[in-house]
Amino acid sequence: MIAAYALTALLGLLTVFQFALIFGAPLGRFAWGGTHRILPTRLRIGSAVSVVIYAVIALLALDCAGVIDLVPDAVSTVAMWVVFAYFVLGIAMNGISRSKPERYTMAPLSALLAALSLLVVLS
């Protein structure tokens, strides 16, 4: 259960970060390949989609951990394995970014999210 809460908290912090990007904060070097200081409209839309994905992941993690009951256990378990794979892919994608700030912050963060997701699904 602690891993689910930690995962949810990190996703909350990422949501704040994505909202900052959506509203024009000059943090683009940490996201979407790091090529834009302030994100163009298409990447701001991508950040908005990310916020929705983070919310779904948080709900799935809390469901899988038994904190809430939204979907059958089998569904949340399979979904959390998909989430784990998603974050593992994130490690690779952030790790090959041309942006050093993105590589050095988001790749380790993705690794932490993957580890927490794995702990949730195995608990």
PDB file of N, CA and C in Angstrom, residues 6 34 38 41 58 65 76 85-87 101 109 111-112 116 118-119 122:
ATOM      1  N   ALA A   6       3.112   6.193  -2.633  1.00  0.00           N
ATOM      2  CA  ALA A   6       4.311   6.868  -3.141  1.00  0.00           C
ATOM      3  C   ALA A   6       4.201   7.096  -4.651  1.00  0.00           C
ATOM      4  N   GLY A  34      13.244  17.819 -24.939  1.00  0.00           N
ATOM      5  CA  GLY A  34      14.028  18.954 -24.468  1.00  0.00           C
ATOM      6  C   GLY A  34      14.395  19.979 -25.509  1.00  0.00           C
ATOM      7  N   ILE A  38       9.851  26.691 -24.131  1.00  0.00           N
ATOM      8  CA  ILE A  38       8.412  26.788 -23.884  1.00  0.00           C
ATOM      9  C   ILE A  38       7.743  25.921 -24.946  1.00  0.00           C
ATOM     10  N   THR A  41       2.029  24.371 -29.014  1.00  0.00           N
ATOM     11  CA  THR A  41       0.671  23.896 -28.731  1.00  0.00           C
ATOM     12  C   THR A  41       0.557  22.380 -28.781  1.00  0.00           C
ATOM     13  N   ALA A  58      -2.709   6.394 -11.354  1.00  0.00           N
ATOM     14  CA  ALA A  58      -2.858   6.527  -9.900  1.00  0.00           C
ATOM     15  C   ALA A  58      -4.071   5.738  -9.410  1.00  0.00           C
ATOM     16  N   ALA A  65      -3.706  -1.953  -5.090  1.00  0.00           N
ATOM     17  CA  ALA A  65      -3.242  -2.060  -3.706  1.00  0.00           C
ATOM     18  C   ALA A  65      -4.390  -2.284  -2.723  1.00  0.00           C
ATOM     19  N   SER A  76      -7.077  -4.735 -12.667  1.00  0.00           N
ATOM     20  CA  SER A  76      -6.077  -3.807 -12.134  1.00  0.00           C
ATOM     21  C   SER A  76      -4.684  -4.435 -12.114  1.00  0.00           C
ATOM     22  N   ALA A  85       5.470  -1.767 -17.623  1.00  0.00           N
ATOM     23  CA  ALA A  85       6.135  -1.779 -18.936  1.00  0.00           C
ATOM     24  C   ALA A  85       6.226  -0.367 -19.515  1.00  0.00           C
ATOM     25  N   TYR A  86       5.187   0.429 -19.323  1.00  0.00           N
ATOM     26  CA  TYR A  86       5.154   1.816 -19.791  1.00  0.00           C
ATOM     27  C   TYR A  86       6.296   2.621 -19.155  1.00  0.00           C
ATOM     28  N   PHE A  87       6.485   2.459 -17.848  1.00  0.00           N
ATOM     29  CA  PHE A  87       7.553   3.194 -17.172  1.00  0.00           C
ATOM     30  C   PHE A  87       8.932   2.665 -17.543  1.00  0.00           C
ATOM     31  N   PRO A 101      19.234  17.677 -19.293  1.00  0.00           N
ATOM     32  CA  PRO A 101      18.337  17.804 -18.136  1.00  0.00           C
ATOM     33  C   PRO A 101      17.254  16.716 -18.114  1.00  0.00           C
ATOM     34  N   LEU A 109      13.676   9.274 -12.634  1.00  0.00           N
ATOM     35  CA  LEU A 109      12.303   9.336 -12.144  1.00  0.00           C
ATOM     36  C   LEU A 109      11.471   8.210 -12.742  1.00  0.00           C
ATOM     37  N   ALA A 111      12.622   5.362 -13.669  1.00  0.00           N
ATOM     38  CA  ALA A 111      13.077   4.133 -12.998  1.00  0.00           C
ATOM     39  C   ALA A 111      12.397   3.980 -11.644  1.00  0.00           C
ATOM     40  N   LEU A 112      12.280   5.066 -10.909  1.00  0.00           N
ATOM     41  CA  LEU A 112      11.597   5.025  -9.615  1.00  0.00           C
ATOM     42  C   LEU A 112      10.121   4.680  -9.799  1.00  0.00           C
ATOM     43  N   LEU A 116       8.266   1.388  -8.279  1.00  0.00           N
ATOM     44  CA  LEU A 116       7.065   1.484  -7.447  1.00  0.00           C
ATOM     45  C   LEU A 116       5.900   0.721  -8.079  1.00  0.00           C
ATOM     46  N   LEU A 118       6.145  -1.887  -9.982  1.00  0.00           N
ATOM     47  CA  LEU A 118       6.426  -3.293  -9.774  1.00  0.00           C
ATOM     48  C   LEU A 118       6.074  -3.718  -8.352  1.00  0.00           C
ATOM     49  N   LEU A 119       6.415  -2.890  -7.384  1.00  0.00           N
ATOM     50  CA  LEU A 119       6.068  -3.202  -5.997  1.00  0.00           C
ATOM     51  C   LEU A 119       4.557  -3.267  -5.807  1.00  0.00           C
ATOM     52  N   LEU A 122       3.205  -6.530  -7.394  1.00  0.00           N
ATOM     53  CA  LEU A 122       3.646  -7.737  -6.706  1.00  0.00           C
ATOM     54  C   LEU A 122       3.083  -7.856  -5.280  1.00  0.00           C
TER      55      LEU A 122
END
